[in-house]
């Protein structure tokens, strides 16, 4: 029986976990695959390279040829290209997932407005944040200050990751009494109205999607 991991109701088998966490490089610009939307080269941690064909659902690795089923290389391409979404709550996802592809970035499920999230990298700072919005803007396009992007503050992350704007619960507690009574889905709208009515400045922060995890 294969090992399984369960996250937010979604069951991941061992090959899914390996596909998400191992250092596997997906390439779409090598001569053998360039110009073919279905074919990719996957380079494993050992340096071995395998040809994955998404259209056929096949791979040239021994695991696919001899054991049957969908190997980690095929699954890695699915996650890296966005054919499959990365389940929320999966820890230790390889930060280079999708980095070497020309088109797009791996898709992670969006956090709903009002969702409770934490910074994967830090356990201090009071931790809990609330999502205000997920933007259709890449981390290397969103400027926190002139000439300084979200990606620049997160050099180990994926520059193509979407940006999520959040507010710390501690700041909301200090400056916006009664905010916890609002409907979660209305948090961003209610907060903006409160700011305008009471001239209160609650600081918001911008993170790349991959740096946040749902609580």
Coordinates of C-alpha atoms in Angstrom, one line a residue:
X1 CA 0.0 0.0 0.0
X2 CA 1.4 3.4 -0.9
X3 CA 1.9 6.1 1.7
X4 CA -0.7 8.8 1.7
X5 CA -0.9 12.4 3.0
X6 CA -4.2 14.1 3.7
X7 CA -4.6 17.9 3.4
X8 CA -7.9 19.8 3.5
X9 CA -9.7 16.6 2.5
X10 CA -7.5 15.9 -0.5
X11 CA -5.5 12.7 -0.3
X12 CA -2.0 12.7 -1.8
X13 CA -0.2 9.5 -2.5
X14 CA 3.5 9.0 -2.2
X15 CA 4.3 10.0 -5.8
X16 CA 2.4 13.2 -5.4
X17 CA 4.4 14.1 -2.3
X18 CA 7.7 13.3 -4.1
X19 CA 6.6 15.3 -7.1
X20 CA 5.9 18.4 -4.9
X21 CA 8.9 18.2 -2.6
X22 CA 11.9 16.8 -4.5
X23 CA 14.2 19.0 -6.5
X24 CA 12.9 18.1 -10.0
X25 CA 13.5 20.5 -12.8
X26 CA 10.9 20.8 -15.6
X27 CA 12.2 22.1 -18.9
X28 CA 10.2 23.0 -22.0
X29 CA 12.9 24.7 -24.2
X30 CA 15.3 21.9 -24.9
X31 CA 15.6 20.9 -28.6
X32 CA 13.8 17.6 -28.0
X33 CA 10.6 19.3 -26.7
X34 CA 10.7 22.9 -27.8
X35 CA 7.5 23.9 -29.6
X36 CA 5.5 20.9 -28.4
X37 CA 2.9 21.9 -25.8
X38 CA 2.6 18.4 -24.4
X39 CA 6.2 17.3 -24.1
X40 CA 8.7 18.2 -21.3
X41 CA 12.0 17.1 -20.0
X42 CA 12.3 16.5 -16.2
X43 CA 15.7 16.4 -14.6
X44 CA 15.7 14.5 -11.3
X45 CA 17.8 15.1 -8.2
X46 CA 20.3 12.5 -9.4
X47 CA 20.8 14.3 -12.7
X48 CA 18.9 11.7 -14.8
X49 CA 16.6 13.2 -17.4
X50 CA 13.3 11.8 -18.6
X51 CA 10.8 12.8 -21.3
X52 CA 7.2 13.4 -20.2
X53 CA 4.3 13.5 -22.6
X54 CA 1.3 15.1 -21.0
X55 CA -0.9 14.4 -24.0
X56 CA -0.2 10.6 -23.7
X57 CA 0.2 10.6 -20.0
X58 CA 3.6 8.9 -20.3
X59 CA 7.2 9.1 -19.1
X60 CA 10.4 7.4 -20.1
X61 CA 11.5 6.7 -16.5
X62 CA 11.7 3.1 -15.1
X63 CA 9.0 3.7 -12.6
X64 CA 6.4 4.5 -15.3
X65 CA 7.7 1.7 -17.7
X66 CA 7.9 -1.1 -15.2
X67 CA 5.6 -0.3 -12.2
X68 CA 2.7 1.3 -14.0
X69 CA 0.7 4.2 -12.8
X70 CA 1.6 7.9 -13.0
X71 CA 5.2 8.5 -11.9
X72 CA 6.5 11.5 -9.9
X73 CA 7.9 13.1 -13.1
X74 CA 4.5 13.1 -14.8
X75 CA 2.9 14.5 -11.7
X76 CA 5.6 17.1 -11.4
X77 CA 4.9 18.4 -14.8
X78 CA 1.1 18.5 -14.0
X79 CA 1.8 20.6 -10.9
X80 CA 4.4 22.8 -12.6
X81 CA 2.2 23.7 -15.6
X82 CA -1.0 24.1 -13.6
X83 CA -2.7 21.1 -15.1
X84 CA -3.3 20.1 -11.5
X85 CA -3.6 22.6 -8.6
X86 CA -1.3 22.3 -5.7
X87 CA -3.5 21.4 -2.7
X88 CA -3.6 24.0 0.0
X89 CA -1.7 23.1 3.2
X90 CA 1.0 21.0 1.6
X91 CA 4.3 21.7 3.4
X92 CA 7.8 21.8 2.0
X93 CA 6.9 22.4 -1.6
X94 CA 10.0 22.8 -3.7
X95 CA 10.4 26.6 -4.2
X96 CA 11.7 26.1 -7.7
X97 CA 8.5 24.4 -8.9
X98 CA 7.7 25.8 -12.3
X99 CA 10.6 28.3 -12.3
X100 CA 12.2 27.0 -15.5
X101 CA 9.1 27.1 -17.6
X102 CA 8.4 29.9 -20.1
X103 CA 4.7 30.0 -19.7
X104 CA 2.9 30.7 -16.4
X105 CA 3.5 29.3 -12.9
X106 CA 2.1 26.5 -10.8
X107 CA -1.4 27.2 -9.6
X108 CA -2.1 27.1 -5.9
X109 CA -5.7 27.4 -4.7
X110 CA -6.7 31.0 -3.9
X111 CA -7.3 31.9 -0.3
X112 CA -10.8 33.2 0.2
X113 CA -11.2 36.7 1.6
X114 CA -11.0 36.6 5.4
X115 CA -9.1 33.3 5.5
X116 CA -6.6 32.9 8.4
X117 CA -3.1 32.4 7.2
X118 CA 0.5 32.3 8.5
X119 CA 3.9 33.1 7.2
X120 CA 5.6 29.7 6.4
X121 CA 9.0 31.2 7.3
X122 CA 8.3 32.7 10.7
X123 CA 6.7 31.7 13.9
X124 CA 7.1 35.0 15.7
X125 CA 5.4 38.4 15.0
X126 CA 2.1 37.2 16.4
X127 CA 1.5 35.1 13.4
X128 CA -2.1 35.1 12.4
X129 CA -3.1 37.2 9.4
X130 CA -6.4 37.6 7.5
X131 CA -6.5 37.6 3.7
X132 CA -7.9 40.8 2.1
X133 CA -7.4 39.9 -1.5
X134 CA -5.5 37.8 -4.0
X135 CA -4.3 39.9 -6.9
X136 CA -3.7 38.8 -10.5
X137 CA -0.3 40.4 -10.3
X138 CA 3.1 38.5 -10.2
X139 CA 5.4 39.0 -7.3
X140 CA 8.0 40.5 -9.6
X141 CA 5.5 43.1 -10.8
X142 CA 4.1 44.3 -7.5
X143 CA 6.2 47.2 -6.1
X144 CA 6.1 47.6 -2.3
X145 CA 8.2 50.7 -2.8
X146 CA 9.6 52.3 -6.0
X147 CA 12.0 49.8 -7.6
X148 CA 11.5 47.2 -4.9
X149 CA 9.1 44.3 -5.7
X150 CA 7.6 41.5 -3.6
X151 CA 9.9 39.1 -5.4
X152 CA 12.9 41.2 -4.4
X153 CA 12.0 40.8 -0.8
X154 CA 11.5 37.0 -1.4
X155 CA 14.5 36.0 -3.5
X156 CA 14.0 32.3 -2.7
X157 CA 10.4 32.3 -3.9
X158 CA 8.8 32.0 -7.4
X159 CA 8.9 35.5 -9.0
X160 CA 5.7 34.5 -11.0
X161 CA 3.7 33.7 -7.8
X162 CA 0.6 35.8 -7.4
X163 CA 0.5 38.4 -4.7
X164 CA -1.8 38.1 -1.6
X165 CA -2.6 41.2 0.5
X166 CA -3.2 40.6 4.2
X167 CA -3.6 42.3 7.5
X168 CA -2.4 41.0 10.9
X169 CA -5.1 40.1 13.3
X170 CA -3.2 42.0 16.1
X171 CA -3.4 45.2 14.0
X172 CA -7.1 44.7 13.4
X173 CA -7.7 44.1 17.1
X174 CA -5.9 47.3 18.0
X175 CA -7.4 49.7 15.4
X176 CA -10.8 48.2 14.4
X177 CA -13.0 47.2 17.3
X178 CA -15.7 44.8 16.3
X179 CA -14.1 43.6 13.1
X180 CA -14.4 40.0 14.3
X181 CA -18.2 40.4 14.0
X182 CA -18.0 41.0 10.3
X183 CA -18.7 38.3 7.8
X184 CA -15.3 36.8 6.6
X185 CA -16.2 37.3 2.9
X186 CA -16.9 41.0 3.6
X187 CA -13.6 41.7 5.4
X188 CA -11.9 43.7 2.7
X189 CA -15.0 45.8 1.9
X190 CA -15.8 46.5 5.5
X191 CA -12.3 47.4 6.3
X192 CA -12.0 49.9 3.4
X193 CA -15.3 51.5 4.5
X194 CA -14.1 51.7 8.1
X195 CA -10.9 53.3 7.0
X196 CA -12.7 56.0 5.1
X197 CA -15.3 56.7 7.8
X198 CA -12.8 56.8 10.8
X199 CA -9.6 57.8 9.0
X200 CA -7.9 54.8 10.5
X201 CA -4.8 53.4 8.9
X202 CA -4.5 49.6 9.3
X203 CA -1.3 48.5 7.6
X204 CA -1.5 45.8 5.0
X205 CA 1.2 43.5 3.8
X206 CA 1.9 41.8 0.4
X207 CA 3.2 38.3 0.2
X208 CA 3.9 35.8 -2.6
X209 CA 1.2 33.1 -2.5
X210 CA 3.7 30.4 -1.9
X211 CA 5.0 31.9 1.4
X212 CA 1.6 31.7 3.1
X213 CA -0.2 28.7 4.5
X214 CA -3.7 28.3 5.7
X215 CA -4.2 27.7 9.4

